[in-house]
Amino acid sequence: MAFSVTTPIYYVNSDPHLGHAYTTVAGDALARHHRQRGEDVFFLTGTDEHGGNVARAAEAAGMPPKQFCDEVSERFRRLTTAMESSNDFFIRTTDPEHERRVQDFVQHLYHDGHLYEGTYAGLYCSSCEVFYTEGDLIQPGNLCPIHNRPVEWVEEKNWFFPLSKWAPKLLELYDANPDFVRPRARYNEARSMIAGGLEDVSFTRATVSWGIPVPWEPSQTIYVWVDALLNYRTAQEYGLGRDVTAEFWPTSLHLMAKDILRLHGIVWPAMLLAAGYEPPRGLFVHGYFTTGGEKMSKTMGNVIDPFEVIDLLGADALRFYLMREVQWGQDGDVTWEGLHRRYEGELANDLGNLVSRATAMIVRYREGRVPEGRNALEPVHESVAARLDAVDLSGALEEIWTLVRSANRYVEEQQPWVLARSDEPEQVRALDDALYTLADTVRSLGVMLYPYIPASAEKILAAVGDPGAITWERAALGTLAAGSEVRQPEPLFPRVEK
RNA sequence: GGGGGUGUAGCUCAGCGGUUAGAGCAGCCCGCUCAUAACGGGUUGGUCGCUGGUUCGAUCCCAGCCGCCCCCA
């Protein structure tokens, strides 16, 4: 089995923020989970670097575009590293290997008659090199929101992709794949967009210089979204130093926020169908964040910086918080307060403390060896796997947490500290069972939590004498060998000053 | 302007035609001591955005309105 998963490539006109971190964690958790299921995985992320918006941001920063892109892209790369993302490749659309392939792809469409020449007209700001709609502009007077100057009505010759023509094929694709877009509401949304009629899209720009030249008409550049979407294909062709499309194409799953559903659910599959490539197997569309009920923005000064969170609480804390707090597929509200609450209440108190108490008792009552016994708790790994198969990341985590809670309840019910005072064989056996249950349950939690909090999961597995045993079969209960060596680790999630 | 989503306990969210609407957190009471002063039990708390409609019966279906989010114009 092969599984390929992508985040969108992140646009370098602004710095990395929590939304980027979110999609990256989601992709990483899925990638790690599929790897632990024994599948070959290609997990892709990267940066999108062309277009008028980037050129403008570079100019504002007083830098040539490429140098600007190098710097911002590097910050995105640092975010993936800081978050312990296990992406197999980090693509940049300014990679020459990508640029060349984008030209080939577009040339191929042109050659096969899939593009036609048309007129693109709109309100254009020559400083931004961007077309605006009236709603974007400052009224009255149609002023550019960046430059506060009137925009002008500009008409340009562009090459168009006849998207409308592909509507029947797209509908076929949707009807044949009821899970093509998840969650269901987004599928309905995309499908009704198609059924309601599509506009052809301009694939080239005459007025944007920072882009990949159109091969047969080098005065124009390829529209940045065409360039960007193609990363999913080109990365598989060169990212690993060899072409892996035979194994990983079509992409199993594209992850994205709801703002770019139309591009991924409609334009992208149509492009691929036109070129004779198989469209992706599926999309998952997640929501947007607010903080304290309001949009995050620099001007509001309410931005939560992922680097700051990682510095303070660690990558696992951020990963856990994002996957736990926000219902996967819905919009959600994230705050520092909520982050601390989850960190203390769930990571430190529920999970961290469970690991501490379980290991401490085995060290204390059984010299640090896991006794013979059987696990008395109900397993959850099957429902966890089922949730993950349905790409329900927060739902799977919720399932896992029921086992964390059961284990803490189990300790209170068994009262191992009472059993430990007796030499009666029955009590000794009861204590063995209790301690085995705890060690084995903690271990199973380590396996299931590995996709979400990999560093902590590895510490858990090492603490119960089963280091590195992350394959999914080991998520089942009762697979810990008696005699395994247990030590009490340092607190996994130490208390932190707020 | 058009399309889509969303609005359920103080907070984060489940539920989605049918007995007294659920969970976690927070609050309150009690228990325990293995553990990161952690854990467990109990409990308080809701006109299910508003207004109509369909129905024997609606949080759940339909219509309109309001707030917030996204896309397209």
PDB file of N, CA and C in Angstrom, chain A residues 175-249:
ATOM      1  N   ASP A 175     -19.536  11.925  -8.596  1.00  0.00           N
ATOM      2  CA  ASP A 175     -20.592  10.932  -8.382  1.00  0.00           C
ATOM      3  C   ASP A 175     -20.011   9.541  -8.158  1.00  0.00           C
ATOM      4  N   ALA A 176     -18.878   9.291  -8.767  1.00  0.00           N
ATOM      5  CA  ALA A 176     -18.251   7.977  -8.599  1.00  0.00           C
ATOM      6  C   ALA A 176     -17.490   7.880  -7.276  1.00  0.00           C
ATOM      7  N   ASN A 177     -17.207   9.017  -6.664  1.00  0.00           N
ATOM      8  CA  ASN A 177     -16.417   9.021  -5.428  1.00  0.00           C
ATOM      9  C   ASN A 177     -17.079   9.877  -4.361  1.00  0.00           C
ATOM     10  N   PRO A 178     -18.032   9.298  -3.644  1.00  0.00           N
ATOM     11  CA  PRO A 178     -18.772  10.087  -2.664  1.00  0.00           C
ATOM     12  C   PRO A 178     -17.885  10.664  -1.551  1.00  0.00           C
ATOM     13  N   ASP A 179     -16.699  10.118  -1.386  1.00  0.00           N
ATOM     14  CA  ASP A 179     -15.775  10.676  -0.398  1.00  0.00           C
ATOM     15  C   ASP A 179     -14.674  11.503  -1.055  1.00  0.00           C
ATOM     16  N   PHE A 180     -14.901  11.923  -2.288  1.00  0.00           N
ATOM     17  CA  PHE A 180     -13.857  12.668  -2.988  1.00  0.00           C
ATOM     18  C   PHE A 180     -13.447  13.903  -2.181  1.00  0.00           C
ATOM     19  N   VAL A 181     -14.423  14.577  -1.638  1.00  0.00           N
ATOM     20  CA  VAL A 181     -14.140  15.714  -0.765  1.00  0.00           C
ATOM     21  C   VAL A 181     -14.795  15.450   0.578  1.00  0.00           C
ATOM     22  N   ARG A 182     -13.996  15.602   1.640  1.00  0.00           N
ATOM     23  CA  ARG A 182     -14.533  15.474   2.973  1.00  0.00           C
ATOM     24  C   ARG A 182     -14.253  16.759   3.730  1.00  0.00           C
ATOM     25  N   PRO A 183     -15.048  17.146   4.718  1.00  0.00           N
ATOM     26  CA  PRO A 183     -16.273  16.480   5.129  1.00  0.00           C
ATOM     27  C   PRO A 183     -17.376  16.635   4.077  1.00  0.00           C
ATOM     28  N   ARG A 184     -18.449  15.929   4.328  1.00  0.00           N
ATOM     29  CA  ARG A 184     -19.561  15.829   3.396  1.00  0.00           C
ATOM     30  C   ARG A 184     -20.068  17.197   2.931  1.00  0.00           C
ATOM     31  N   ALA A 185     -20.153  18.124   3.851  1.00  0.00           N
ATOM     32  CA  ALA A 185     -20.682  19.447   3.507  1.00  0.00           C
ATOM     33  C   ALA A 185     -19.830  20.103   2.419  1.00  0.00           C
ATOM     34  N   ARG A 186     -18.528  19.856   2.475  1.00  0.00           N
ATOM     35  CA  ARG A 186     -17.641  20.459   1.473  1.00  0.00           C
ATOM     36  C   ARG A 186     -17.788  19.764   0.118  1.00  0.00           C
ATOM     37  N   TYR A 187     -18.054  18.487   0.164  1.00  0.00           N
ATOM     38  CA  TYR A 187     -18.345  17.749  -1.074  1.00  0.00           C
ATOM     39  C   TYR A 187     -19.573  18.369  -1.744  1.00  0.00           C
ATOM     40  N   ASN A 188     -20.609  18.555  -0.955  1.00  0.00           N
ATOM     41  CA  ASN A 188     -21.849  19.127  -1.503  1.00  0.00           C
ATOM     42  C   ASN A 188     -21.585  20.515  -2.078  1.00  0.00           C
ATOM     43  N   GLU A 189     -20.793  21.265  -1.359  1.00  0.00           N
ATOM     44  CA  GLU A 189     -20.487  22.623  -1.788  1.00  0.00           C
ATOM     45  C   GLU A 189     -19.765  22.612  -3.138  1.00  0.00           C
ATOM     46  N   ALA A 190     -18.733  21.776  -3.232  1.00  0.00           N
ATOM     47  CA  ALA A 190     -17.949  21.733  -4.466  1.00  0.00           C
ATOM     48  C   ALA A 190     -18.802  21.215  -5.622  1.00  0.00           C
ATOM     49  N   ARG A 191     -19.570  20.193  -5.331  1.00  0.00           N
ATOM     50  CA  ARG A 191     -20.377  19.611  -6.392  1.00  0.00           C
ATOM     51  C   ARG A 191     -21.409  20.611  -6.910  1.00  0.00           C
ATOM     52  N   SER A 192     -21.998  21.370  -5.998  1.00  0.00           N
ATOM     53  CA  SER A 192     -23.007  22.325  -6.467  1.00  0.00           C
ATOM     54  C   SER A 192     -22.359  23.491  -7.209  1.00  0.00           C
ATOM     55  N   MET A 193     -21.095  23.784  -6.885  1.00  0.00           N
ATOM     56  CA  MET A 193     -20.395  24.795  -7.684  1.00  0.00           C
ATOM     57  C   MET A 193     -20.258  24.322  -9.134  1.00  0.00           C
ATOM     58  N   ILE A 194     -19.930  23.053  -9.276  1.00  0.00           N
ATOM     59  CA  ILE A 194     -19.764  22.516 -10.631  1.00  0.00           C
ATOM     60  C   ILE A 194     -21.102  22.482 -11.355  1.00  0.00           C
ATOM     61  N   ALA A 195     -22.098  21.942 -10.647  1.00  0.00           N
ATOM     62  CA  ALA A 195     -23.411  21.803 -11.268  1.00  0.00           C
ATOM     63  C   ALA A 195     -24.003  23.165 -11.616  1.00  0.00           C
ATOM     64  N   GLY A 196     -23.616  24.181 -10.855  1.00  0.00           N
ATOM     65  CA  GLY A 196     -24.159  25.513 -11.080  1.00  0.00           C
ATOM     66  C   GLY A 196     -23.493  26.268 -12.222  1.00  0.00           C
ATOM     67  N   GLY A 197     -22.503  25.629 -12.831  1.00  0.00           N
ATOM     68  CA  GLY A 197     -21.851  26.272 -13.973  1.00  0.00           C
ATOM     69  C   GLY A 197     -20.496  26.842 -13.604  1.00  0.00           C
ATOM     70  N   LEU A 198     -19.516  26.578 -14.454  1.00  0.00           N
ATOM     71  CA  LEU A 198     -18.150  27.017 -14.171  1.00  0.00           C
ATOM     72  C   LEU A 198     -17.721  28.078 -15.164  1.00  0.00           C
ATOM     73  N   GLU A 199     -16.887  29.001 -14.713  1.00  0.00           N
ATOM     74  CA  GLU A 199     -16.268  29.994 -15.587  1.00  0.00           C
ATOM     75  C   GLU A 199     -14.923  29.456 -16.040  1.00  0.00           C
ATOM     76  N   ASP A 200     -14.569  29.728 -17.271  1.00  0.00           N
ATOM     77  CA  ASP A 200     -13.227  29.391 -17.723  1.00  0.00           C
ATOM     78  C   ASP A 200     -12.213  30.225 -16.933  1.00  0.00           C
ATOM     79  N   VAL A 201     -11.009  29.694 -16.794  1.00  0.00           N
ATOM     80  CA  VAL A 201     -10.021  30.421 -16.006  1.00  0.00           C
ATOM     81  C   VAL A 201      -8.807  30.800 -16.851  1.00  0.00           C
ATOM     82  N   SER A 202      -8.323  31.987 -16.587  1.00  0.00           N
ATOM     83  CA  SER A 202      -7.117  32.451 -17.254  1.00  0.00           C
ATOM     84  C   SER A 202      -5.909  31.741 -16.664  1.00  0.00           C
ATOM     85  N   PHE A 203      -5.104  31.149 -17.510  1.00  0.00           N
ATOM     86  CA  PHE A 203      -3.944  30.380 -17.060  1.00  0.00           C
ATOM     87  C   PHE A 203      -2.638  31.159 -17.195  1.00  0.00           C
ATOM     88  N   THR A 204      -2.715  32.356 -17.782  1.00  0.00           N
ATOM     89  CA  THR A 204      -1.480  33.129 -17.959  1.00  0.00           C
ATOM     90  C   THR A 204      -1.735  34.585 -17.584  1.00  0.00           C
ATOM     91  N   ARG A 205      -0.646  35.303 -17.351  1.00  0.00           N
ATOM     92  CA  ARG A 205      -0.751  36.714 -16.999  1.00  0.00           C
ATOM     93  C   ARG A 205       0.241  37.518 -17.829  1.00  0.00           C
ATOM     94  N   ALA A 206      -0.265  38.604 -18.422  1.00  0.00           N
ATOM     95  CA  ALA A 206       0.617  39.464 -19.201  1.00  0.00           C
ATOM     96  C   ALA A 206       1.283  40.512 -18.323  1.00  0.00           C
ATOM     97  N   THR A 207       0.690  40.748 -17.160  1.00  0.00           N
ATOM     98  CA  THR A 207       1.128  41.881 -16.346  1.00  0.00           C
ATOM     99  C   THR A 207       1.942  41.468 -15.125  1.00  0.00           C
ATOM    100  N   VAL A 208       2.126  40.186 -14.935  1.00  0.00           N
ATOM    101  CA  VAL A 208       2.890  39.725 -13.778  1.00  0.00           C
ATOM    102  C   VAL A 208       4.236  39.217 -14.271  1.00  0.00           C
ATOM    103  N   SER A 209       5.301  39.825 -13.797  1.00  0.00           N
ATOM    104  CA  SER A 209       6.608  39.414 -14.295  1.00  0.00           C
ATOM    105  C   SER A 209       7.250  38.326 -13.435  1.00  0.00           C
ATOM    106  N   TRP A 210       6.898  38.290 -12.128  1.00  0.00           N
ATOM    107  CA  TRP A 210       7.512  37.301 -11.235  1.00  0.00           C
ATOM    108  C   TRP A 210       6.739  35.979 -11.346  1.00  0.00           C
ATOM    109  N   GLY A 211       7.152  35.183 -12.302  1.00  0.00           N
ATOM    110  CA  GLY A 211       6.462  33.924 -12.536  1.00  0.00           C
ATOM    111  C   GLY A 211       7.221  33.127 -13.570  1.00  0.00           C
ATOM    112  N   ILE A 212       6.662  31.975 -13.900  1.00  0.00           N
ATOM    113  CA  ILE A 212       7.315  31.102 -14.867  1.00  0.00           C
ATOM    114  C   ILE A 212       6.862  31.503 -16.272  1.00  0.00           C
ATOM    115  N   PRO A 213       7.797  31.798 -17.180  1.00  0.00           N
ATOM    116  CA  PRO A 213       7.399  32.244 -18.516  1.00  0.00           C
ATOM    117  C   PRO A 213       6.571  31.204 -19.264  1.00  0.00           C
ATOM    118  N   VAL A 214       5.600  31.696 -20.000  1.00  0.00           N
ATOM    119  CA  VAL A 214       4.823  30.821 -20.871  1.00  0.00           C
ATOM    120  C   VAL A 214       5.717  30.417 -22.046  1.00  0.00           C
ATOM    121  N   PRO A 215       5.909  29.118 -22.270  1.00  0.00           N
ATOM    122  CA  PRO A 215       6.923  28.686 -23.236  1.00  0.00           C
ATOM    123  C   PRO A 215       6.728  29.266 -24.631  1.00  0.00           C
ATOM    124  N   TRP A 216       5.507  29.301 -25.106  1.00  0.00           N
ATOM    125  CA  TRP A 216       5.293  29.749 -26.484  1.00  0.00           C
ATOM    126  C   TRP A 216       5.024  31.248 -26.561  1.00  0.00           C
ATOM    127  N   GLU A 217       5.007  31.898 -25.423  1.00  0.00           N
ATOM    128  CA  GLU A 217       4.777  33.339 -25.412  1.00  0.00           C
ATOM    129  C   GLU A 217       5.440  33.941 -24.175  1.00  0.00           C
ATOM    130  N   PRO A 218       6.768  34.047 -24.220  1.00  0.00           N
ATOM    131  CA  PRO A 218       7.553  34.350 -23.014  1.00  0.00           C
ATOM    132  C   PRO A 218       7.298  35.721 -22.409  1.00  0.00           C
ATOM    133  N   SER A 219       6.525  36.571 -23.086  1.00  0.00           N
ATOM    134  CA  SER A 219       6.204  37.857 -22.473  1.00  0.00           C
ATOM    135  C   SER A 219       5.161  37.664 -21.360  1.00  0.00           C
ATOM    136  N   GLN A 220       4.528  36.495 -21.342  1.00  0.00           N
ATOM    137  CA  GLN A 220       3.544  36.219 -20.296  1.00  0.00           C
ATOM    138  C   GLN A 220       4.097  35.201 -19.308  1.00  0.00           C
ATOM    139  N   THR A 221       3.528  35.222 -18.105  1.00  0.00           N
ATOM    140  CA  THR A 221       3.907  34.203 -17.122  1.00  0.00           C
ATOM    141  C   THR A 221       2.702  33.313 -16.832  1.00  0.00           C
ATOM    142  N   ILE A 222       2.999  32.155 -16.318  1.00  0.00           N
ATOM    143  CA  ILE A 222       1.949  31.195 -15.974  1.00  0.00           C
ATOM    144  C   ILE A 222       1.288  31.641 -14.677  1.00  0.00           C
ATOM    145  N   TYR A 223      -0.013  31.625 -14.673  1.00  0.00           N
ATOM    146  CA  TYR A 223      -0.777  32.052 -13.504  1.00  0.00           C
ATOM    147  C   TYR A 223      -0.301  31.270 -12.279  1.00  0.00           C
ATOM    148  N   VAL A 224      -0.106  32.015 -11.175  1.00  0.00           N
ATOM    149  CA  VAL A 224       0.560  31.439 -10.004  1.00  0.00           C
ATOM    150  C   VAL A 224      -0.152  30.199  -9.452  1.00  0.00           C
ATOM    151  N   TRP A 225      -1.488  30.160  -9.595  1.00  0.00           N
ATOM    152  CA  TRP A 225      -2.181  28.999  -9.047  1.00  0.00           C
ATOM    153  C   TRP A 225      -1.942  27.736  -9.877  1.00  0.00           C
ATOM    154  N   VAL A 226      -1.770  27.917 -11.165  1.00  0.00           N
ATOM    155  CA  VAL A 226      -1.474  26.769 -12.029  1.00  0.00           C
ATOM    156  C   VAL A 226      -0.103  26.199 -11.643  1.00  0.00           C
ATOM    157  N   ASP A 227       0.841  27.112 -11.541  1.00  0.00           N
ATOM    158  CA  ASP A 227       2.190  26.798 -11.089  1.00  0.00           C
ATOM    159  C   ASP A 227       2.152  26.081  -9.736  1.00  0.00           C
ATOM    160  N   ALA A 228       1.362  26.624  -8.819  1.00  0.00           N
ATOM    161  CA  ALA A 228       1.332  26.089  -7.450  1.00  0.00           C
ATOM    162  C   ALA A 228       0.709  24.699  -7.399  1.00  0.00           C
ATOM    163  N   LEU A 229      -0.438  24.543  -8.042  1.00  0.00           N
ATOM    164  CA  LEU A 229      -1.118  23.239  -7.986  1.00  0.00           C
ATOM    165  C   LEU A 229      -0.230  22.131  -8.555  1.00  0.00           C
ATOM    166  N   LEU A 230       0.537  22.488  -9.567  1.00  0.00           N
ATOM    167  CA  LEU A 230       1.360  21.466 -10.211  1.00  0.00           C
ATOM    168  C   LEU A 230       2.462  20.926  -9.304  1.00  0.00           C
ATOM    169  N   ASN A 231       2.699  21.591  -8.189  1.00  0.00           N
ATOM    170  CA  ASN A 231       3.730  21.081  -7.269  1.00  0.00           C
ATOM    171  C   ASN A 231       3.451  19.647  -6.842  1.00  0.00           C
ATOM    172  N   TYR A 232       2.158  19.337  -6.725  1.00  0.00           N
ATOM    173  CA  TYR A 232       1.793  18.002  -6.246  1.00  0.00           C
ATOM    174  C   TYR A 232       2.281  16.917  -7.210  1.00  0.00           C
ATOM    175  N   ARG A 233       2.358  17.309  -8.474  1.00  0.00           N
ATOM    176  CA  ARG A 233       2.842  16.370  -9.475  1.00  0.00           C
ATOM    177  C   ARG A 233       4.368  16.428  -9.599  1.00  0.00           C
ATOM    178  N   THR A 234       4.885  17.644  -9.747  1.00  0.00           N
ATOM    179  CA  THR A 234       6.324  17.754 -10.024  1.00  0.00           C
ATOM    180  C   THR A 234       7.154  17.216  -8.865  1.00  0.00           C
ATOM    181  N   ALA A 235       6.669  17.424  -7.636  1.00  0.00           N
ATOM    182  CA  ALA A 235       7.431  16.951  -6.463  1.00  0.00           C
ATOM    183  C   ALA A 235       7.652  15.446  -6.531  1.00  0.00           C
ATOM    184  N   GLN A 236       6.622  14.745  -7.001  1.00  0.00           N
ATOM    185  CA  GLN A 236       6.780  13.287  -7.107  1.00  0.00           C
ATOM    186  C   GLN A 236       7.758  12.913  -8.220  1.00  0.00           C
ATOM    187  N   GLU A 237       7.896  13.821  -9.181  1.00  0.00           N
ATOM    188  CA  GLU A 237       8.784  13.510 -10.305  1.00  0.00           C
ATOM    189  C   GLU A 237      10.257  13.743  -9.982  1.00  0.00           C
ATOM    190  N   TYR A 238      10.550  14.735  -9.098  1.00  0.00           N
ATOM    191  CA  TYR A 238      11.981  14.999  -8.850  1.00  0.00           C
ATOM    192  C   TYR A 238      12.384  15.072  -7.378  1.00  0.00           C
ATOM    193  N   GLY A 239      11.393  15.158  -6.474  1.00  0.00           N
ATOM    194  CA  GLY A 239      11.707  15.466  -5.074  1.00  0.00           C
ATOM    195  C   GLY A 239      12.643  14.482  -4.394  1.00  0.00           C
ATOM    196  N   LEU A 240      12.514  13.230  -4.701  1.00  0.00           N
ATOM    197  CA  LEU A 240      13.343  12.222  -4.037  1.00  0.00           C
ATOM    198  C   LEU A 240      14.552  11.836  -4.889  1.00  0.00           C
ATOM    199  N   GLY A 241      14.790  12.635  -5.938  1.00  0.00           N
ATOM    200  CA  GLY A 241      15.931  12.331  -6.790  1.00  0.00           C
ATOM    201  C   GLY A 241      15.616  11.275  -7.833  1.00  0.00           C
ATOM    202  N   ARG A 242      14.369  10.815  -7.809  1.00  0.00           N
ATOM    203  CA  ARG A 242      13.919   9.880  -8.842  1.00  0.00           C
ATOM    204  C   ARG A 242      12.406  10.070  -8.969  1.00  0.00           C
ATOM    205  N   ASP A 243      11.849   9.575 -10.028  1.00  0.00           N
ATOM    206  CA  ASP A 243      10.415   9.732 -10.256  1.00  0.00           C
ATOM    207  C   ASP A 243       9.651   8.649  -9.484  1.00  0.00           C
ATOM    208  N   VAL A 244       8.821   9.066  -8.544  1.00  0.00           N
ATOM    209  CA  VAL A 244       8.083   8.090  -7.738  1.00  0.00           C
ATOM    210  C   VAL A 244       6.595   8.078  -8.081  1.00  0.00           C
ATOM    211  N   THR A 245       6.245   8.655  -9.228  1.00  0.00           N
ATOM    212  CA  THR A 245       4.821   8.730  -9.573  1.00  0.00           C
ATOM    213  C   THR A 245       4.218   7.343  -9.776  1.00  0.00           C
ATOM    214  N   ALA A 246       5.033   6.389 -10.196  1.00  0.00           N
ATOM    215  CA  ALA A 246       4.489   5.042 -10.403  1.00  0.00           C
ATOM    216  C   ALA A 246       3.925   4.489  -9.101  1.00  0.00           C
ATOM    217  N   GLU A 247       4.567   4.875  -8.005  1.00  0.00           N
ATOM    218  CA  GLU A 247       4.112   4.365  -6.711  1.00  0.00           C
ATOM    219  C   GLU A 247       3.068   5.260  -6.062  1.00  0.00           C
ATOM    220  N   PHE A 248       3.250   6.581  -6.181  1.00  0.00           N
ATOM    221  CA  PHE A 248       2.447   7.478  -5.346  1.00  0.00           C
ATOM    222  C   PHE A 248       1.378   8.278  -6.092  1.00  0.00           C
ATOM    223  N   TRP A 249       1.335   8.168  -7.411  1.00  0.00           N
ATOM    224  CA  TRP A 249       0.292   8.871  -8.147  1.00  0.00           C
ATOM    225  C   TRP A 249      -0.849   7.928  -8.421  1.00  0.00           C
TER     226      TRP A 249
END
